[in-house]
């Protein structure tokens, strides 16, 4: 056969290596040794441990880096703190010019950065050249724009301060851009720790910062291992921590900084479903699998590692997938024809191999690309499992390698059940030519990003982040900017003074003033739309402002919280209800509270004291607040993000589901309404612990709920000690988010306990709020904390 015909038949390419001469020259110029970038200059302390940096494809040492100590981290944080004042006071336009210059310089050195990234990480040059580096530049361009319009688009917000950022090894320069660009745009300064396996593009980026004249201390880079990262996250001079990495380490960081007042965003692991319906374009879906799990050697947090194929097409799909698998080229990452490069390290290769061995031992059938692998380097043949049980290791654990696990489903409902059968919730991919089927699945899958008939599309203009144990917070787009901003009213709030601890005595209050003659008042819990006696059989005496007994309230325990959470979980119809209908019910709630305004004012005076005018003002503020959130129910909506590719990228505000709330002691009616209403307006169901000092107000409020068509289970009230019940709510796996307003110690406890399932938490850190002030007691900040954003990518246009 003629050579040209043979080439057309096999579609094999000859070697096409990319030159690395410029990168080698750069390494030699630096003596193949790199230190930290602190205060605008490179420093290399002599007494620090050196960490070797290896080329994953050749196992050759590229360079060494300095392992950062606590002293190095402290110097970097101090440099960032010193630079913060002047940088944050620059106009948005001035900051945008620096970000624009960084973007241009990344573009002008794109080939150098691509080769350096490939040598450092092991990913194919096609990916670094065509995806990683252009997208890194895109993030700085995009956020240069945000810097320019910051004052108009984010009124009432200001930069957080010094940001400590820790990034992983799978997308070294891109993750750096994801973190640094929004932080600088918002007016913050940064201390970033790259992964010790892949630190070299961060060094090159530091040189770019120096080249464009970025003020000293605005960006600081400290090299090192996990100990360096822990020192950075825990440093008392850091105001915000942003971490991308494993769920295990993310949980450790949540526990480490609990109670510190630091803002936190976590982008963690995933086990993303890749759903193929029987009417899908199978050729396109097969190529989607290539991009979903074999892109970047499967070292992608949002990799489509769980293939869910409709039963009727599974056999045919697997056959096509095996044929496509054999055509992949595994080899030298610097070769432009390489599809799958090297695993980042020998240790990671061993971990992947161990998980694959477990999958085989548990009965899975493994299909891998045949043929020899390169003799040197950390290479693994790409493949996928079939015949696996959903509880098997390869279906539940994040492999972080080029191995998928495939299973079948019969109906769309079963597909969604299987897709959500994971503790993660980072991304999903849905393939169907029926738009109704695709969007129905996209709406029901619990994931922060859903791609329809596409996969692994990323853009600075679309938010990225997960649900559940995939973390909280978003990166990119408007929602990502909020992670680096703080509401001015929160910064201005003062620390609460010491308050006499309330002890809920289970015995008779014999020393208190006896109640006035009349009908005894005993408040029960309110669970699933009904009054419920406390499980433990204990109540405590509620005292009025003069120390007189005005009634009793139940002391809730773990079982009461469990019952309330179960009731809230069953009330999922509220989340599915159309927003205008929810608004109508909330308007009715406000109407009914207004009708009983005098009764509530008298109850407030009796319970909390104060003047009748003060009590009336609190009731009227509560009515206004209900009407405000009723109005916002169908107006606090999402957006269509402007992304580069031809897609409609929908940013949808979705309810968390079940939320826990602990109310403060003060303003017992207004604070209760201020916390509950934004959550239920957005479709959440809540388990609320009302003021322990004034619980009878909540008892009056649930009578209003009963007459206002609020469905059973949407609002559940459990009285008792706030901190004790807060711990139970924070521990509960079914609770997806928790708000706590109380002491600094209680705030720390809630943040620490919420690390169990990495629920989103919003605490006050012991700082006071003026609930009567609409700037502090209501607003879009409450609504923003009541939702998680799902970005859905839908093909649009040609």
mmCIF file with all atom_site columns, C-alpha atoms in Angstrom, residues 576-764:
data_model
loop_
_atom_site.group_PDB
_atom_site.id
_atom_site.type_symbol
_atom_site.label_atom_id
_atom_site.label_alt_id
_atom_site.label_comp_id
_atom_site.label_asym_id
_atom_site.label_entity_id
_atom_site.label_seq_id
_atom_site.pdbx_PDB_ins_code
_atom_site.Cartn_x
_atom_site.Cartn_y
_atom_site.Cartn_z
_atom_site.occupancy
_atom_site.B_iso_or_equiv
_atom_site.pdbx_formal_charge
_atom_site.auth_seq_id
_atom_site.auth_comp_id
_atom_site.auth_asym_id
_atom_site.auth_atom_id
_atom_site.pdbx_PDB_model_num
ATOM 1   C CA . UNK A 1 576 ? -39.802 22.849 43.673 1.00 0.00 ? 576 UNK A CA 1
ATOM 2   C CA . UNK A 1 577 ? -42.652 25.336 44.027 1.00 0.00 ? 577 UNK A CA 1
ATOM 3   C CA . UNK A 1 578 ? -42.704 28.225 41.559 1.00 0.00 ? 578 UNK A CA 1
ATOM 4   C CA . UNK A 1 579 ? -41.192 31.371 43.056 1.00 0.00 ? 579 UNK A CA 1
ATOM 5   C CA . UNK A 1 580 ? -44.317 33.527 42.508 1.00 0.00 ? 580 UNK A CA 1
ATOM 6   C CA . UNK A 1 581 ? -46.387 31.035 44.484 1.00 0.00 ? 581 UNK A CA 1
ATOM 7   C CA . UNK A 1 582 ? -43.871 31.057 47.334 1.00 0.00 ? 582 UNK A CA 1
ATOM 8   C CA . UNK A 1 583 ? -44.026 34.854 47.232 1.00 0.00 ? 583 UNK A CA 1
ATOM 9   C CA . UNK A 1 584 ? -47.810 34.817 47.527 1.00 0.00 ? 584 UNK A CA 1
ATOM 10  C CA . UNK A 1 585 ? -47.647 32.615 50.622 1.00 0.00 ? 585 UNK A CA 1
ATOM 11  C CA . UNK A 1 586 ? -45.034 34.882 52.215 1.00 0.00 ? 586 UNK A CA 1
ATOM 12  C CA . UNK A 1 587 ? -47.139 37.975 51.516 1.00 0.00 ? 587 UNK A CA 1
ATOM 13  C CA . UNK A 1 588 ? -49.996 36.215 53.277 1.00 0.00 ? 588 UNK A CA 1
ATOM 14  C CA . UNK A 1 589 ? -47.667 35.490 56.202 1.00 0.00 ? 589 UNK A CA 1
ATOM 15  C CA . UNK A 1 590 ? -46.825 39.177 56.470 1.00 0.00 ? 590 UNK A CA 1
ATOM 16  C CA . UNK A 1 591 ? -50.502 40.098 56.266 1.00 0.00 ? 591 UNK A CA 1
ATOM 17  C CA . UNK A 1 592 ? -51.373 37.760 59.113 1.00 0.00 ? 592 UNK A CA 1
ATOM 18  C CA . UNK A 1 593 ? -48.518 39.008 61.296 1.00 0.00 ? 593 UNK A CA 1
ATOM 19  C CA . UNK A 1 594 ? -49.676 42.577 60.713 1.00 0.00 ? 594 UNK A CA 1
ATOM 20  C CA . UNK A 1 595 ? -53.183 41.588 61.806 1.00 0.00 ? 595 UNK A CA 1
ATOM 21  C CA . UNK A 1 596 ? -51.763 40.462 65.149 1.00 0.00 ? 596 UNK A CA 1
ATOM 22  C CA . UNK A 1 597 ? -49.303 43.332 65.552 1.00 0.00 ? 597 UNK A CA 1
ATOM 23  C CA . UNK A 1 598 ? -50.756 44.516 68.885 1.00 0.00 ? 598 UNK A CA 1
ATOM 24  C CA . UNK A 1 599 ? -50.660 40.996 70.346 1.00 0.00 ? 599 UNK A CA 1
ATOM 25  C CA . UNK A 1 600 ? -47.001 40.559 69.381 1.00 0.00 ? 600 UNK A CA 1
ATOM 26  C CA . UNK A 1 601 ? -46.067 43.992 70.734 1.00 0.00 ? 601 UNK A CA 1
ATOM 27  C CA . UNK A 1 602 ? -47.619 43.129 74.101 1.00 0.00 ? 602 UNK A CA 1
ATOM 28  C CA . UNK A 1 603 ? -45.867 39.764 74.111 1.00 0.00 ? 603 UNK A CA 1
ATOM 29  C CA . UNK A 1 604 ? -42.516 41.443 73.431 1.00 0.00 ? 604 UNK A CA 1
ATOM 30  C CA . UNK A 1 605 ? -42.969 43.866 76.313 1.00 0.00 ? 605 UNK A CA 1
ATOM 31  C CA . UNK A 1 606 ? -43.970 41.007 78.603 1.00 0.00 ? 606 UNK A CA 1
ATOM 32  C CA . UNK A 1 607 ? -41.013 38.850 77.586 1.00 0.00 ? 607 UNK A CA 1
ATOM 33  C CA . UNK A 1 608 ? -38.155 41.235 76.783 1.00 0.00 ? 608 UNK A CA 1
ATOM 34  C CA . UNK A 1 609 ? -39.211 44.471 78.461 1.00 0.00 ? 609 UNK A CA 1
ATOM 35  C CA . UNK A 1 610 ? -38.732 47.851 76.867 1.00 0.00 ? 610 UNK A CA 1
ATOM 36  C CA . UNK A 1 611 ? -41.371 50.388 75.978 1.00 0.00 ? 611 UNK A CA 1
ATOM 37  C CA . UNK A 1 612 ? -44.559 49.681 74.026 1.00 0.00 ? 612 UNK A CA 1
ATOM 38  C CA . UNK A 1 613 ? -43.252 51.956 71.261 1.00 0.00 ? 613 UNK A CA 1
ATOM 39  C CA . UNK A 1 614 ? -40.037 49.930 70.953 1.00 0.00 ? 614 UNK A CA 1
ATOM 40  C CA . UNK A 1 615 ? -42.011 46.699 70.803 1.00 0.00 ? 615 UNK A CA 1
ATOM 41  C CA . UNK A 1 616 ? -44.368 48.103 68.181 1.00 0.00 ? 616 UNK A CA 1
ATOM 42  C CA . UNK A 1 617 ? -41.375 49.235 66.110 1.00 0.00 ? 617 UNK A CA 1
ATOM 43  C CA . UNK A 1 618 ? -39.919 45.727 66.179 1.00 0.00 ? 618 UNK A CA 1
ATOM 44  C CA . UNK A 1 619 ? -43.198 44.180 65.038 1.00 0.00 ? 619 UNK A CA 1
ATOM 45  C CA . UNK A 1 620 ? -43.608 46.673 62.215 1.00 0.00 ? 620 UNK A CA 1
ATOM 46  C CA . UNK A 1 621 ? -40.004 46.054 61.128 1.00 0.00 ? 621 UNK A CA 1
ATOM 47  C CA . UNK A 1 622 ? -40.723 42.309 61.095 1.00 0.00 ? 622 UNK A CA 1
ATOM 48  C CA . UNK A 1 623 ? -43.779 42.857 58.890 1.00 0.00 ? 623 UNK A CA 1
ATOM 49  C CA . UNK A 1 624 ? -41.766 45.016 56.487 1.00 0.00 ? 624 UNK A CA 1
ATOM 50  C CA . UNK A 1 625 ? -39.025 42.401 56.387 1.00 0.00 ? 625 UNK A CA 1
ATOM 51  C CA . UNK A 1 626 ? -41.464 39.657 55.458 1.00 0.00 ? 626 UNK A CA 1
ATOM 52  C CA . UNK A 1 627 ? -42.838 41.800 52.646 1.00 0.00 ? 627 UNK A CA 1
ATOM 53  C CA . UNK A 1 628 ? -39.295 42.605 51.469 1.00 0.00 ? 628 UNK A CA 1
ATOM 54  C CA . UNK A 1 629 ? -38.366 38.942 51.117 1.00 0.00 ? 629 UNK A CA 1
ATOM 55  C CA . UNK A 1 630 ? -41.737 38.088 49.594 1.00 0.00 ? 630 UNK A CA 1
ATOM 56  C CA . UNK A 1 631 ? -40.907 40.700 46.969 1.00 0.00 ? 631 UNK A CA 1
ATOM 57  C CA . UNK A 1 632 ? -37.413 39.260 46.443 1.00 0.00 ? 632 UNK A CA 1
ATOM 58  C CA . UNK A 1 633 ? -38.654 35.683 46.029 1.00 0.00 ? 633 UNK A CA 1
ATOM 59  C CA . UNK A 1 634 ? -39.160 36.011 42.282 1.00 0.00 ? 634 UNK A CA 1
ATOM 60  C CA . UNK A 1 635 ? -36.617 38.794 41.727 1.00 0.00 ? 635 UNK A CA 1
ATOM 61  C CA . UNK A 1 636 ? -33.360 37.513 43.195 1.00 0.00 ? 636 UNK A CA 1
ATOM 62  C CA . UNK A 1 637 ? -32.670 35.445 40.133 1.00 0.00 ? 637 UNK A CA 1
ATOM 63  C CA . UNK A 1 638 ? -29.718 34.136 38.179 1.00 0.00 ? 638 UNK A CA 1
ATOM 64  C CA . UNK A 1 639 ? -27.933 35.311 35.072 1.00 0.00 ? 639 UNK A CA 1
ATOM 65  C CA . UNK A 1 640 ? -26.808 34.326 31.598 1.00 0.00 ? 640 UNK A CA 1
ATOM 66  C CA . UNK A 1 641 ? -23.025 34.540 31.680 1.00 0.00 ? 641 UNK A CA 1
ATOM 67  C CA . UNK A 1 642 ? -21.098 35.805 28.675 1.00 0.00 ? 642 UNK A CA 1
ATOM 68  C CA . UNK A 1 643 ? -18.595 33.034 27.997 1.00 0.00 ? 643 UNK A CA 1
ATOM 69  C CA . UNK A 1 644 ? -16.208 32.611 25.100 1.00 0.00 ? 644 UNK A CA 1
ATOM 70  C CA . UNK A 1 645 ? -17.688 29.477 23.611 1.00 0.00 ? 645 UNK A CA 1
ATOM 71  C CA . UNK A 1 646 ? -21.024 29.302 21.802 1.00 0.00 ? 646 UNK A CA 1
ATOM 72  C CA . UNK A 1 647 ? -23.124 28.392 24.790 1.00 0.00 ? 647 UNK A CA 1
ATOM 73  C CA . UNK A 1 648 ? -25.821 29.836 26.943 1.00 0.00 ? 648 UNK A CA 1
ATOM 74  C CA . UNK A 1 649 ? -24.243 29.540 30.375 1.00 0.00 ? 649 UNK A CA 1
ATOM 75  C CA . UNK A 1 650 ? -27.026 29.831 32.927 1.00 0.00 ? 650 UNK A CA 1
ATOM 76  C CA . UNK A 1 651 ? -26.156 30.771 36.498 1.00 0.00 ? 651 UNK A CA 1
ATOM 77  C CA . UNK A 1 652 ? -29.080 29.419 38.502 1.00 0.00 ? 652 UNK A CA 1
ATOM 78  C CA . UNK A 1 653 ? -29.630 30.230 42.171 1.00 0.00 ? 653 UNK A CA 1
ATOM 79  C CA . UNK A 1 654 ? -30.603 26.967 43.855 1.00 0.00 ? 654 UNK A CA 1
ATOM 80  C CA . UNK A 1 655 ? -31.748 26.346 47.404 1.00 0.00 ? 655 UNK A CA 1
ATOM 81  C CA . UNK A 1 656 ? -29.404 24.410 49.674 1.00 0.00 ? 656 UNK A CA 1
ATOM 82  C CA . UNK A 1 657 ? -32.295 22.244 50.840 1.00 0.00 ? 657 UNK A CA 1
ATOM 83  C CA . UNK A 1 658 ? -32.350 21.854 54.625 1.00 0.00 ? 658 UNK A CA 1
ATOM 84  C CA . UNK A 1 659 ? -30.768 24.708 56.568 1.00 0.00 ? 659 UNK A CA 1
ATOM 85  C CA . UNK A 1 660 ? -30.135 25.068 60.298 1.00 0.00 ? 660 UNK A CA 1
ATOM 86  C CA . UNK A 1 661 ? -30.482 28.444 62.039 1.00 0.00 ? 661 UNK A CA 1
ATOM 87  C CA . UNK A 1 662 ? -29.608 29.604 65.534 1.00 0.00 ? 662 UNK A CA 1
ATOM 88  C CA . UNK A 1 663 ? -31.161 32.942 66.472 1.00 0.00 ? 663 UNK A CA 1
ATOM 89  C CA . UNK A 1 664 ? -29.646 35.484 68.863 1.00 0.00 ? 664 UNK A CA 1
ATOM 90  C CA . UNK A 1 665 ? -31.126 36.406 72.232 1.00 0.00 ? 665 UNK A CA 1
ATOM 91  C CA . UNK A 1 666 ? -31.968 39.997 71.264 1.00 0.00 ? 666 UNK A CA 1
ATOM 92  C CA . UNK A 1 667 ? -34.869 41.217 69.096 1.00 0.00 ? 667 UNK A CA 1
ATOM 93  C CA . UNK A 1 668 ? -36.536 37.808 69.380 1.00 0.00 ? 668 UNK A CA 1
ATOM 94  C CA . UNK A 1 669 ? -39.204 38.400 66.721 1.00 0.00 ? 669 UNK A CA 1
ATOM 95  C CA . UNK A 1 670 ? -37.255 40.531 64.257 1.00 0.00 ? 670 UNK A CA 1
ATOM 96  C CA . UNK A 1 671 ? -34.087 38.423 64.327 1.00 0.00 ? 671 UNK A CA 1
ATOM 97  C CA . UNK A 1 672 ? -36.157 35.260 63.831 1.00 0.00 ? 672 UNK A CA 1
ATOM 98  C CA . UNK A 1 673 ? -37.931 36.730 60.826 1.00 0.00 ? 673 UNK A CA 1
ATOM 99  C CA . UNK A 1 674 ? -34.701 38.231 59.445 1.00 0.00 ? 674 UNK A CA 1
ATOM 100 C CA . UNK A 1 675 ? -33.011 34.831 59.382 1.00 0.00 ? 675 UNK A CA 1
ATOM 101 C CA . UNK A 1 676 ? -35.906 32.575 58.373 1.00 0.00 ? 676 UNK A CA 1
ATOM 102 C CA . UNK A 1 677 ? -37.474 34.651 55.588 1.00 0.00 ? 677 UNK A CA 1
ATOM 103 C CA . UNK A 1 678 ? -34.532 34.961 53.145 1.00 0.00 ? 678 UNK A CA 1
ATOM 104 C CA . UNK A 1 679 ? -33.893 31.222 53.442 1.00 0.00 ? 679 UNK A CA 1
ATOM 105 C CA . UNK A 1 680 ? -37.473 30.122 52.813 1.00 0.00 ? 680 UNK A CA 1
ATOM 106 C CA . UNK A 1 681 ? -37.950 32.773 50.124 1.00 0.00 ? 681 UNK A CA 1
ATOM 107 C CA . UNK A 1 682 ? -35.171 31.071 48.161 1.00 0.00 ? 682 UNK A CA 1
ATOM 108 C CA . UNK A 1 683 ? -36.847 27.674 48.577 1.00 0.00 ? 683 UNK A CA 1
ATOM 109 C CA . UNK A 1 684 ? -35.004 26.270 51.575 1.00 0.00 ? 684 UNK A CA 1
ATOM 110 C CA . UNK A 1 685 ? -36.629 24.464 54.474 1.00 0.00 ? 685 UNK A CA 1
ATOM 111 C CA . UNK A 1 686 ? -35.342 25.439 57.900 1.00 0.00 ? 686 UNK A CA 1
ATOM 112 C CA . UNK A 1 687 ? -34.820 24.041 61.376 1.00 0.00 ? 687 UNK A CA 1
ATOM 113 C CA . UNK A 1 688 ? -34.671 27.028 63.706 1.00 0.00 ? 688 UNK A CA 1
ATOM 114 C CA . UNK A 1 689 ? -33.550 27.401 67.301 1.00 0.00 ? 689 UNK A CA 1
ATOM 115 C CA . UNK A 1 690 ? -35.208 30.643 68.486 1.00 0.00 ? 690 UNK A CA 1
ATOM 116 C CA . UNK A 1 691 ? -34.016 32.912 71.284 1.00 0.00 ? 691 UNK A CA 1
ATOM 117 C CA . UNK A 1 692 ? -33.673 30.841 74.447 1.00 0.00 ? 692 UNK A CA 1
ATOM 118 C CA . UNK A 1 693 ? -34.404 33.878 76.625 1.00 0.00 ? 693 UNK A CA 1
ATOM 119 C CA . UNK A 1 694 ? -37.581 34.763 74.770 1.00 0.00 ? 694 UNK A CA 1
ATOM 120 C CA . UNK A 1 695 ? -38.855 31.560 73.144 1.00 0.00 ? 695 UNK A CA 1
ATOM 121 C CA . UNK A 1 696 ? -42.554 32.308 73.655 1.00 0.00 ? 696 UNK A CA 1
ATOM 122 C CA . UNK A 1 697 ? -42.377 34.862 70.831 1.00 0.00 ? 697 UNK A CA 1
ATOM 123 C CA . UNK A 1 698 ? -41.534 31.971 68.482 1.00 0.00 ? 698 UNK A CA 1
ATOM 124 C CA . UNK A 1 699 ? -44.575 30.121 69.870 1.00 0.00 ? 699 UNK A CA 1
ATOM 125 C CA . UNK A 1 700 ? -46.761 33.044 68.866 1.00 0.00 ? 700 UNK A CA 1
ATOM 126 C CA . UNK A 1 701 ? -45.063 33.118 65.462 1.00 0.00 ? 701 UNK A CA 1
ATOM 127 C CA . UNK A 1 702 ? -45.795 29.491 64.638 1.00 0.00 ? 702 UNK A CA 1
ATOM 128 C CA . UNK A 1 703 ? -49.463 30.226 65.220 1.00 0.00 ? 703 UNK A CA 1
ATOM 129 C CA . UNK A 1 704 ? -49.158 32.734 62.375 1.00 0.00 ? 704 UNK A CA 1
ATOM 130 C CA . UNK A 1 705 ? -47.405 30.107 60.240 1.00 0.00 ? 705 UNK A CA 1
ATOM 131 C CA . UNK A 1 706 ? -50.353 27.770 60.859 1.00 0.00 ? 706 UNK A CA 1
ATOM 132 C CA . UNK A 1 707 ? -52.809 30.293 59.421 1.00 0.00 ? 707 UNK A CA 1
ATOM 133 C CA . UNK A 1 708 ? -50.717 31.410 56.437 1.00 0.00 ? 708 UNK A CA 1
ATOM 134 C CA . UNK A 1 709 ? -50.631 28.338 54.157 1.00 0.00 ? 709 UNK A CA 1
ATOM 135 C CA . UNK A 1 710 ? -46.943 27.698 54.834 1.00 0.00 ? 710 UNK A CA 1
ATOM 136 C CA . UNK A 1 711 ? -46.588 23.968 54.090 1.00 0.00 ? 711 UNK A CA 1
ATOM 137 C CA . UNK A 1 712 ? -45.760 21.595 56.917 1.00 0.00 ? 712 UNK A CA 1
ATOM 138 C CA . UNK A 1 713 ? -42.023 21.083 57.387 1.00 0.00 ? 713 UNK A CA 1
ATOM 139 C CA . UNK A 1 714 ? -40.907 24.317 55.741 1.00 0.00 ? 714 UNK A CA 1
ATOM 140 C CA . UNK A 1 715 ? -40.315 26.016 59.086 1.00 0.00 ? 715 UNK A CA 1
ATOM 141 C CA . UNK A 1 716 ? -39.545 23.898 62.145 1.00 0.00 ? 716 UNK A CA 1
ATOM 142 C CA . UNK A 1 717 ? -38.836 25.370 65.582 1.00 0.00 ? 717 UNK A CA 1
ATOM 143 C CA . UNK A 1 718 ? -36.966 23.568 68.367 1.00 0.00 ? 718 UNK A CA 1
ATOM 144 C CA . UNK A 1 719 ? -36.458 25.487 71.600 1.00 0.00 ? 719 UNK A CA 1
ATOM 145 C CA . UNK A 1 720 ? -33.637 25.004 74.056 1.00 0.00 ? 720 UNK A CA 1
ATOM 146 C CA . UNK A 1 721 ? -29.981 25.880 74.491 1.00 0.00 ? 721 UNK A CA 1
ATOM 147 C CA . UNK A 1 722 ? -28.757 27.437 71.247 1.00 0.00 ? 722 UNK A CA 1
ATOM 148 C CA . UNK A 1 723 ? -25.164 26.216 71.357 1.00 0.00 ? 723 UNK A CA 1
ATOM 149 C CA . UNK A 1 724 ? -26.107 22.653 72.268 1.00 0.00 ? 724 UNK A CA 1
ATOM 150 C CA . UNK A 1 725 ? -28.629 22.405 69.448 1.00 0.00 ? 725 UNK A CA 1
ATOM 151 C CA . UNK A 1 726 ? -26.284 24.242 67.061 1.00 0.00 ? 726 UNK A CA 1
ATOM 152 C CA . UNK A 1 727 ? -23.705 21.507 67.539 1.00 0.00 ? 727 UNK A CA 1
ATOM 153 C CA . UNK A 1 728 ? -26.297 18.865 66.660 1.00 0.00 ? 728 UNK A CA 1
ATOM 154 C CA . UNK A 1 729 ? -27.353 20.769 63.541 1.00 0.00 ? 729 UNK A CA 1
ATOM 155 C CA . UNK A 1 730 ? -23.743 21.331 62.494 1.00 0.00 ? 730 UNK A CA 1
ATOM 156 C CA . UNK A 1 731 ? -23.022 17.615 62.883 1.00 0.00 ? 731 UNK A CA 1
ATOM 157 C CA . UNK A 1 732 ? -26.125 16.492 60.959 1.00 0.00 ? 732 UNK A CA 1
ATOM 158 C CA . UNK A 1 733 ? -25.307 15.141 57.493 1.00 0.00 ? 733 UNK A CA 1
ATOM 159 C CA . UNK A 1 734 ? -28.725 16.085 56.052 1.00 0.00 ? 734 UNK A CA 1
ATOM 160 C CA . UNK A 1 735 ? -28.273 19.768 56.931 1.00 0.00 ? 735 UNK A CA 1
ATOM 161 C CA . UNK A 1 736 ? -26.649 21.453 53.930 1.00 0.00 ? 736 UNK A CA 1
ATOM 162 C CA . UNK A 1 737 ? -26.009 24.905 55.422 1.00 0.00 ? 737 UNK A CA 1
ATOM 163 C CA . UNK A 1 738 ? -26.101 26.534 58.830 1.00 0.00 ? 738 UNK A CA 1
ATOM 164 C CA . UNK A 1 739 ? -26.407 30.117 60.062 1.00 0.00 ? 739 UNK A CA 1
ATOM 165 C CA . UNK A 1 740 ? -25.407 30.990 63.602 1.00 0.00 ? 740 UNK A CA 1
ATOM 166 C CA . UNK A 1 741 ? -25.787 34.305 65.416 1.00 0.00 ? 741 UNK A CA 1
ATOM 167 C CA . UNK A 1 742 ? -24.376 34.121 68.917 1.00 0.00 ? 742 UNK A CA 1
ATOM 168 C CA . UNK A 1 743 ? -21.082 34.079 70.755 1.00 0.00 ? 743 UNK A CA 1
ATOM 169 C CA . UNK A 1 744 ? -17.573 33.932 69.299 1.00 0.00 ? 744 UNK A CA 1
ATOM 170 C CA . UNK A 1 745 ? -17.080 30.560 70.971 1.00 0.00 ? 745 UNK A CA 1
ATOM 171 C CA . UNK A 1 746 ? -20.298 29.230 69.501 1.00 0.00 ? 746 UNK A CA 1
ATOM 172 C CA . UNK A 1 747 ? -19.329 30.500 66.049 1.00 0.00 ? 747 UNK A CA 1
ATOM 173 C CA . UNK A 1 748 ? -16.023 28.617 66.240 1.00 0.00 ? 748 UNK A CA 1
ATOM 174 C CA . UNK A 1 749 ? -17.793 25.464 67.370 1.00 0.00 ? 749 UNK A CA 1
ATOM 175 C CA . UNK A 1 750 ? -20.256 25.621 64.472 1.00 0.00 ? 750 UNK A CA 1
ATOM 176 C CA . UNK A 1 751 ? -17.521 26.126 61.892 1.00 0.00 ? 751 UNK A CA 1
ATOM 177 C CA . UNK A 1 752 ? -15.485 23.273 63.307 1.00 0.00 ? 752 UNK A CA 1
ATOM 178 C CA . UNK A 1 753 ? -18.418 20.867 63.525 1.00 0.00 ? 753 UNK A CA 1
ATOM 179 C CA . UNK A 1 754 ? -19.659 21.748 60.036 1.00 0.00 ? 754 UNK A CA 1
ATOM 180 C CA . UNK A 1 755 ? -16.458 20.282 58.571 1.00 0.00 ? 755 UNK A CA 1
ATOM 181 C CA . UNK A 1 756 ? -18.016 16.818 58.832 1.00 0.00 ? 756 UNK A CA 1
ATOM 182 C CA . UNK A 1 757 ? -19.969 17.120 55.581 1.00 0.00 ? 757 UNK A CA 1
ATOM 183 C CA . UNK A 1 758 ? -18.424 20.505 54.661 1.00 0.00 ? 758 UNK A CA 1
ATOM 184 C CA . UNK A 1 759 ? -21.721 22.330 54.932 1.00 0.00 ? 759 UNK A CA 1
ATOM 185 C CA . UNK A 1 760 ? -21.695 26.021 54.169 1.00 0.00 ? 760 UNK A CA 1
ATOM 186 C CA . UNK A 1 761 ? -21.727 28.066 57.380 1.00 0.00 ? 761 UNK A CA 1
ATOM 187 C CA . UNK A 1 762 ? -22.418 31.748 58.031 1.00 0.00 ? 762 UNK A CA 1
ATOM 188 C CA . UNK A 1 763 ? -21.586 32.905 61.543 1.00 0.00 ? 763 UNK A CA 1
ATOM 189 C CA . UNK A 1 764 ? -21.312 36.276 63.232 1.00 0.00 ? 764 UNK A CA 1
#
